[in-house]
Every structure is written in C-alpha cells, then in structure tokens.
Short mmCIF file of C-alpha atoms in Angstrom, two decimals:
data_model
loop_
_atom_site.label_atom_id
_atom_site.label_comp_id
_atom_site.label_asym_id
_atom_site.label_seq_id
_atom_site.Cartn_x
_atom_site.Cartn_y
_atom_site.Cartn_z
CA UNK X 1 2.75 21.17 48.51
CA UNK X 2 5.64 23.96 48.12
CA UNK X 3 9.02 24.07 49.25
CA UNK X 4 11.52 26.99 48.72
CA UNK X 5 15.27 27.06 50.17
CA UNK X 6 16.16 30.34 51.64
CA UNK X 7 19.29 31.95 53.79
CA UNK X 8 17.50 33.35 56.64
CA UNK X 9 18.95 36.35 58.57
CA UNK X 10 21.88 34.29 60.33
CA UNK X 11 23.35 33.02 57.30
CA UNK X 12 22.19 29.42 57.35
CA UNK X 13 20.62 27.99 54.72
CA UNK X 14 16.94 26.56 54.84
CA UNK X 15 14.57 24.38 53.17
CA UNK X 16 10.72 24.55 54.43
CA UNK X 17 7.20 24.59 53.15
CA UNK X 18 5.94 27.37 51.38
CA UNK X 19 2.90 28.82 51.30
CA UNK X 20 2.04 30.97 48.22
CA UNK X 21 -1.07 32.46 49.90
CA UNK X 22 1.48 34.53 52.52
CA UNK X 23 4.31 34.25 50.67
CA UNK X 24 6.01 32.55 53.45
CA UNK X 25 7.99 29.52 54.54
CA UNK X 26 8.02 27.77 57.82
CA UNK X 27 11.09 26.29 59.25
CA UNK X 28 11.59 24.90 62.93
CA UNK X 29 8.86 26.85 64.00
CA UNK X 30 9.11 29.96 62.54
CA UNK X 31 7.54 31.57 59.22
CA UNK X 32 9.86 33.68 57.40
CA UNK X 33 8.85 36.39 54.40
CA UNK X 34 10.48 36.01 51.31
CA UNK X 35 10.36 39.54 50.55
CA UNK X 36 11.84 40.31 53.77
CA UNK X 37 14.96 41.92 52.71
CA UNK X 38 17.13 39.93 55.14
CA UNK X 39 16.35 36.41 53.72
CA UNK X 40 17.93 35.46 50.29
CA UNK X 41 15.76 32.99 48.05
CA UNK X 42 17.59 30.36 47.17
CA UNK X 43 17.66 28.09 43.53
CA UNK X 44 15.06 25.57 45.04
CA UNK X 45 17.21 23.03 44.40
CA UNK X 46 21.15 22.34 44.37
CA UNK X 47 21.51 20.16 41.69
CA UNK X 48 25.12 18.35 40.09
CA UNK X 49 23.95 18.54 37.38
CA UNK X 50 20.97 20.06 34.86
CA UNK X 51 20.19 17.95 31.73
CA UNK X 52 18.59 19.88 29.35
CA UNK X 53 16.62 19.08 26.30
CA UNK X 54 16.92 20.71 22.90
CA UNK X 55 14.28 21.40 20.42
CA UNK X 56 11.58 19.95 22.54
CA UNK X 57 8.77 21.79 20.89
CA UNK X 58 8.24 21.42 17.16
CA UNK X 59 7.66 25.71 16.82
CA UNK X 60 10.84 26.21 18.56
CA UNK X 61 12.80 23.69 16.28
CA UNK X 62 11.04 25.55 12.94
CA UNK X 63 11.91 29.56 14.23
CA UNK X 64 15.68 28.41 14.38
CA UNK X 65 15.00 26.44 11.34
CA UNK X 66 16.52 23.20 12.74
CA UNK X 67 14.62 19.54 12.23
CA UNK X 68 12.67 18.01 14.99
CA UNK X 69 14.92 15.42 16.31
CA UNK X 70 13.89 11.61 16.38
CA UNK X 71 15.15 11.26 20.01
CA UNK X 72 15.74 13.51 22.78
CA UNK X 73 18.36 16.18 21.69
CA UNK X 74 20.30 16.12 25.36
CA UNK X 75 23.20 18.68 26.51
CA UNK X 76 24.60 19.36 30.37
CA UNK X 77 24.60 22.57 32.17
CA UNK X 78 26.81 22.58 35.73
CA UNK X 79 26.30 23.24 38.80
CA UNK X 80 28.05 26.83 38.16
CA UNK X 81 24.99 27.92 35.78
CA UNK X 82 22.22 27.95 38.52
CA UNK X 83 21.40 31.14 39.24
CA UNK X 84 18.23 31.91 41.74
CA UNK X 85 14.97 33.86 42.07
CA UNK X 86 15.83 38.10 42.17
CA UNK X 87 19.24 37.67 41.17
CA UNK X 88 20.75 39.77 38.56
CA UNK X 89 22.64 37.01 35.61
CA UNK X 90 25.74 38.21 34.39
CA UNK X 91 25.86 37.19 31.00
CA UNK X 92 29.46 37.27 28.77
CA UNK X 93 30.47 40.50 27.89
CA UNK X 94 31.10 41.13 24.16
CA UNK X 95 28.18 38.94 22.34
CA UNK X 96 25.78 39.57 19.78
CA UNK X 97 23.18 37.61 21.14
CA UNK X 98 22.12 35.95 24.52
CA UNK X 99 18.79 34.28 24.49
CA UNK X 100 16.31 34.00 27.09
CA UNK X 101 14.40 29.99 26.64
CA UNK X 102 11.33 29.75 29.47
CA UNK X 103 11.78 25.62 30.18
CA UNK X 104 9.35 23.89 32.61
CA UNK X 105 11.90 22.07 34.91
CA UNK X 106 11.52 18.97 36.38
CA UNK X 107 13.53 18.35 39.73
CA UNK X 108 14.80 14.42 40.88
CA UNK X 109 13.89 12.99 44.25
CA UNK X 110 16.38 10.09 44.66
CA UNK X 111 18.89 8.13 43.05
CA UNK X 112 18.31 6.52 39.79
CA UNK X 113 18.91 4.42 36.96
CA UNK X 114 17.54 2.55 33.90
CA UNK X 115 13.77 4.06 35.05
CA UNK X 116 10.94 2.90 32.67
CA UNK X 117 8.41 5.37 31.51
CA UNK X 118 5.71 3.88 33.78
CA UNK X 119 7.57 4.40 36.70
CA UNK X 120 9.13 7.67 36.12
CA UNK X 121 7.18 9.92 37.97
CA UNK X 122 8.17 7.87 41.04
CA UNK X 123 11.62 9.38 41.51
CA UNK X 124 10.07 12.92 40.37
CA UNK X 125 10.34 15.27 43.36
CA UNK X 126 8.44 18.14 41.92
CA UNK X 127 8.94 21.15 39.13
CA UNK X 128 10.15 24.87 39.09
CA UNK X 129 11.17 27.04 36.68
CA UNK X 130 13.83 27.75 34.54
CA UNK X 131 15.63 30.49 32.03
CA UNK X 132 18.04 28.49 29.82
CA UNK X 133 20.15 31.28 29.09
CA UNK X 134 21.87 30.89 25.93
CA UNK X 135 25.31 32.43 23.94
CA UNK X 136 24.19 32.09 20.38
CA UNK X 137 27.35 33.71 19.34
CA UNK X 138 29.15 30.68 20.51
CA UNK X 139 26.74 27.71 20.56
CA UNK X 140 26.51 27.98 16.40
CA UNK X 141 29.80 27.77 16.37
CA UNK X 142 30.87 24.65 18.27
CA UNK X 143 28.91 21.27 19.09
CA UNK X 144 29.17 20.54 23.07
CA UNK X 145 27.80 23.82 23.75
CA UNK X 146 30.06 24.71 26.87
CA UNK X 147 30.86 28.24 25.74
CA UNK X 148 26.74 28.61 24.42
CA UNK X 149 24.98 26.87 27.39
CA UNK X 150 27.36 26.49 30.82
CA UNK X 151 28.60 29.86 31.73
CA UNK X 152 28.19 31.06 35.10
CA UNK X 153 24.27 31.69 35.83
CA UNK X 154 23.00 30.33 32.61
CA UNK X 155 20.50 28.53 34.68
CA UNK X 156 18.02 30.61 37.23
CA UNK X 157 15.65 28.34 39.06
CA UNK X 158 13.07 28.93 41.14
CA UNK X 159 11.32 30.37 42.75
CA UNK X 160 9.67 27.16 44.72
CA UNK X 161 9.53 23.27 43.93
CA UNK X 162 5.63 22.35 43.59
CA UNK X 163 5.04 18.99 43.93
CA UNK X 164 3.11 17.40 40.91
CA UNK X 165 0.08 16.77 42.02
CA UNK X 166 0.07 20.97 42.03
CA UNK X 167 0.92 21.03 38.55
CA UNK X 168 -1.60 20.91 35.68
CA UNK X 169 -1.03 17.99 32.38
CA UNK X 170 -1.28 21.23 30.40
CA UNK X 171 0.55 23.67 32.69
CA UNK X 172 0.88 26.98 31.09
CA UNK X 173 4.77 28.05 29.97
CA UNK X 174 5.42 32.06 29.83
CA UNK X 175 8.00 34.26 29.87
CA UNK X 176 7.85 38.26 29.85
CA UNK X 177 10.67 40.14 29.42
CA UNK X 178 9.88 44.14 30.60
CA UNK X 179 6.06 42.98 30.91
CA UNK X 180 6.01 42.07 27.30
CA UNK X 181 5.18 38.35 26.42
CA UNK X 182 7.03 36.82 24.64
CA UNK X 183 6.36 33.20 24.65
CA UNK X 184 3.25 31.36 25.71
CA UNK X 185 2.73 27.51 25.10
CA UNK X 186 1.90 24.84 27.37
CA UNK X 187 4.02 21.75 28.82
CA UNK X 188 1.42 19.51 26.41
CA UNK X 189 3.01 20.45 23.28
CA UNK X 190 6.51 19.00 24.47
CA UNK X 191 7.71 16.04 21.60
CA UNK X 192 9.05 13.85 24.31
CA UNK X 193 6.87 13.76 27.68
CA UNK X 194 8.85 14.01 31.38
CA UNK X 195 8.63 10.29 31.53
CA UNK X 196 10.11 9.88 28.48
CA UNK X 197 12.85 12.10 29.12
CA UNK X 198 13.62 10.48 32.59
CA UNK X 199 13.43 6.86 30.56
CA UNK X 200 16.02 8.24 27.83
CA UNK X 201 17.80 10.18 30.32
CA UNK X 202 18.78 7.03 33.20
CA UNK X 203 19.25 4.59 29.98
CA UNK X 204 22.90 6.59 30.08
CA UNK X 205 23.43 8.33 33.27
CA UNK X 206 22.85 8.09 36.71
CA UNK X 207 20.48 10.78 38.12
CA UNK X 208 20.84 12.06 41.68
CA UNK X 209 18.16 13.76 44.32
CA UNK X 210 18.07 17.23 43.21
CA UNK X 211 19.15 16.47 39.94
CA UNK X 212 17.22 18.93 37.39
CA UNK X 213 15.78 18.02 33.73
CA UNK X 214 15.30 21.29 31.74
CA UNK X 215 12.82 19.75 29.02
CA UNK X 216 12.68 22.16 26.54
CA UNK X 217 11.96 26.02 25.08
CA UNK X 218 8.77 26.87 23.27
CA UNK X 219 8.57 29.27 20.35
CA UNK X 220 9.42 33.24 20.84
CA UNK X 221 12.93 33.18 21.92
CA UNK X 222 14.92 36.46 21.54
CA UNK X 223 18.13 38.30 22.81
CA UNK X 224 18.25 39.99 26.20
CA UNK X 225 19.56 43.34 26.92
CA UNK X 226 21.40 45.11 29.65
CA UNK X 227 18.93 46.02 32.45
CA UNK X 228 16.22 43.60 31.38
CA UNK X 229 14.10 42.03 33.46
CA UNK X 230 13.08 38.58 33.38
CA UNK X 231 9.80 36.74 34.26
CA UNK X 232 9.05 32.76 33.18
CA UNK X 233 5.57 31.79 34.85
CA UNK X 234 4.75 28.14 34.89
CA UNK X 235 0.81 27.45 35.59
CA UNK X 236 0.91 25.83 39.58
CA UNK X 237 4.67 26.35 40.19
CA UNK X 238 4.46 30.51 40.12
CA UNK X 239 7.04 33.29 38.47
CA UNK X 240 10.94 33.16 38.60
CA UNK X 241 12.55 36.67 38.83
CA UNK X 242 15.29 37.85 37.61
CA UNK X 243 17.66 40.80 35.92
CA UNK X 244 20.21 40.94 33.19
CA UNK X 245 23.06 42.52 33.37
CA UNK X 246 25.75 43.02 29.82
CA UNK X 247 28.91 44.07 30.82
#
C-alpha cells in the first residue's frame, strides 16, 4: 500500500491512499490528481525529527576518503530541513559546494524505545525517499554539522510512503541530476541494516510516529548547481522531484 499527504484545493491538508497506477489519492470519497495544479504534494511525512546515518556504505566512506565506522555514525536534521516532492530547495548562498546524497528513508509508525533488532520492523511504518542535502563548505569545518546538514530544506521527502511489504531486500537507490546518473547502488550494500539502525537508534532516543531514519548515501555524490534538477528513485517507493535554486 501507498499513502501520500497532499493540500487539496481548499487548503486543508490530507493524507490518503495512493495509487501509482493513476497517480491519484483517495480521501473521503474523492480521488484527487497529484499533477493537478491545485493540489500541493506534501513531504509524506511530518516528522520532529530525521536521524540520519553517515558513511553507511563502504564506497561512499572511501570517495570522501573517511574510515568505515565501527558503529552507526548518527547526526539530526530538524523539522525545518524537510522539503517536499516539486519543490524548488534553496540552498545557502555563497558556498563552494552543496552535495546532493540519494538515502533510502525509513519512516516510524509509533512511539518507541530500547527496540531489539528482531522486532524492529514492527514500529516501521513504511519508506520514501530522501536528498540529504549537504554544505561541505561548512560540515568540514565543524563537528555537529548544523551549518553542513540542518539548513532550511536540506531534507526533501517524498513523494509517497510505501509500506514494506512493497519494497524489495535489494531495493534499487538512484539519483539523476539533469537525467544524468549519478549514483546507483542498492539498499543491500548498507553496513548497518534498518533494524540495526532502529536497535542503535532507540538504545539513546525516543522515536516518535513519523519520525524519519535517513540510513545512508551510496557512492557518486557531487555538488549541485543553480537550476538543477533533482531525481532520487528508490525501487517500489517511486521518484522524488525536485529543483535547486543558488542564490
């Protein structure tokens, strides 16, 4: 199953099933088109919080020439950072380099804590997509990463929530920027698996429904320019959209 959040033409904001056949969503009764100019696609998810995951795949860790890390490598992105499907990301004017990072993203059903691997994918409401958008400029040069990682729409989502059972074990990762690929891997070659994440993850913090886990970049990241646009494809979830703009 699908489910996309949406502002239909009165200004109130939905949350129904969607089907990718149509490209449609139901709510109360009606089907609404999310190309229809007067409906606004939504993040699929309004989380408090995003933790992400850092050097998740071994290729990405070697092309910045960092280690692979003995334990999940975890930072925070806020609420501000979620941008959604067809918006155009602002980035901060005046740097050298912003990266685009594809990340399969895996979004929290309920409430939880101190979660053992077994049981992880119990609280696991579904996955989307997800451009980390990064400030290398100031990441390198400080270690929390709030300047580098948390600026306003550093995190499109979307464009839908697939449940998992939609989702392949080896789910395809890809992001085009222009039409040009520039990274393809697969959610198999992750270090630390989503239940491992989610185990690591509740061991310190408290995760709420909606909650997102960003687990991770594959090899081929690069720096986006003014007027690019933006595709990450995740095998069984579909393509977020989205434009760059560089003051």
């Amino acid at each position: 199953m699908y489910r996309a959040r949406f502002r239909d033409p009165a200004g109130s904001i939905r949350e129904g099933e969607y089907d990718p056949d149509s490209d449609t969503v139901a709510f109360g009764g009606e089907e609404y088109a999310l190309d229809d100019p007067d409906i606004d696609v939504l993040a699929p998810t309004d989380p408090s919080k995003i933790v992400c995951i850092g050097r998740n795949y071994a290729d990405h860790a070697a092309e910045l020439g960092n280690d692979v890390p003995d334990r999940p490598l975890l930072f925070l992105k806020p609420p501000n950072a979620v941008a959604s499907h067809g918006d155009t990301v602002t980035v901060p004017a005046g740097k050298e380099r912003i990266d685009w990072e594809a990340e399969f993203a895996v979004v929290i059903g309920e409430q939880c804590k101190s979660v053992d691997a077994a049981d992880a994918m119990d609280v696991v409401a579904g996955f989307t997509c997800m451009n980390d958008v990064s400030n290398r400029d100031d990441q390198n040069r400080e270690q929390n990463w709030v300047r580098g990682k948390a600026f306003d729409g550093a995190a499109p989502l979307g464009p839908v929530l697939a449940t998992p059972d939609e989702v392949p074990d080896d789910a395809s990762v890809e992001l085009r920027v222009n039409g040009e690929t520039k990274q393809s891997s697969d959610r198999e070659h992750m270090i630390f698996d989503v239940p491992t994440l989610i185990e690591e993850i509740t061991t310190y913090l408290t995760l709420e429904p909606g909650d997102v886990i960003a687990t991770g970049t594959p090899e081929g990241v690069g720096a986006l320019a003014d007027g690019d646009a933006v595709e990450v494809e995740i095998e069984g979830v579909g393509t977020l959209e989205h434009d760059v703009r560089v003051p």
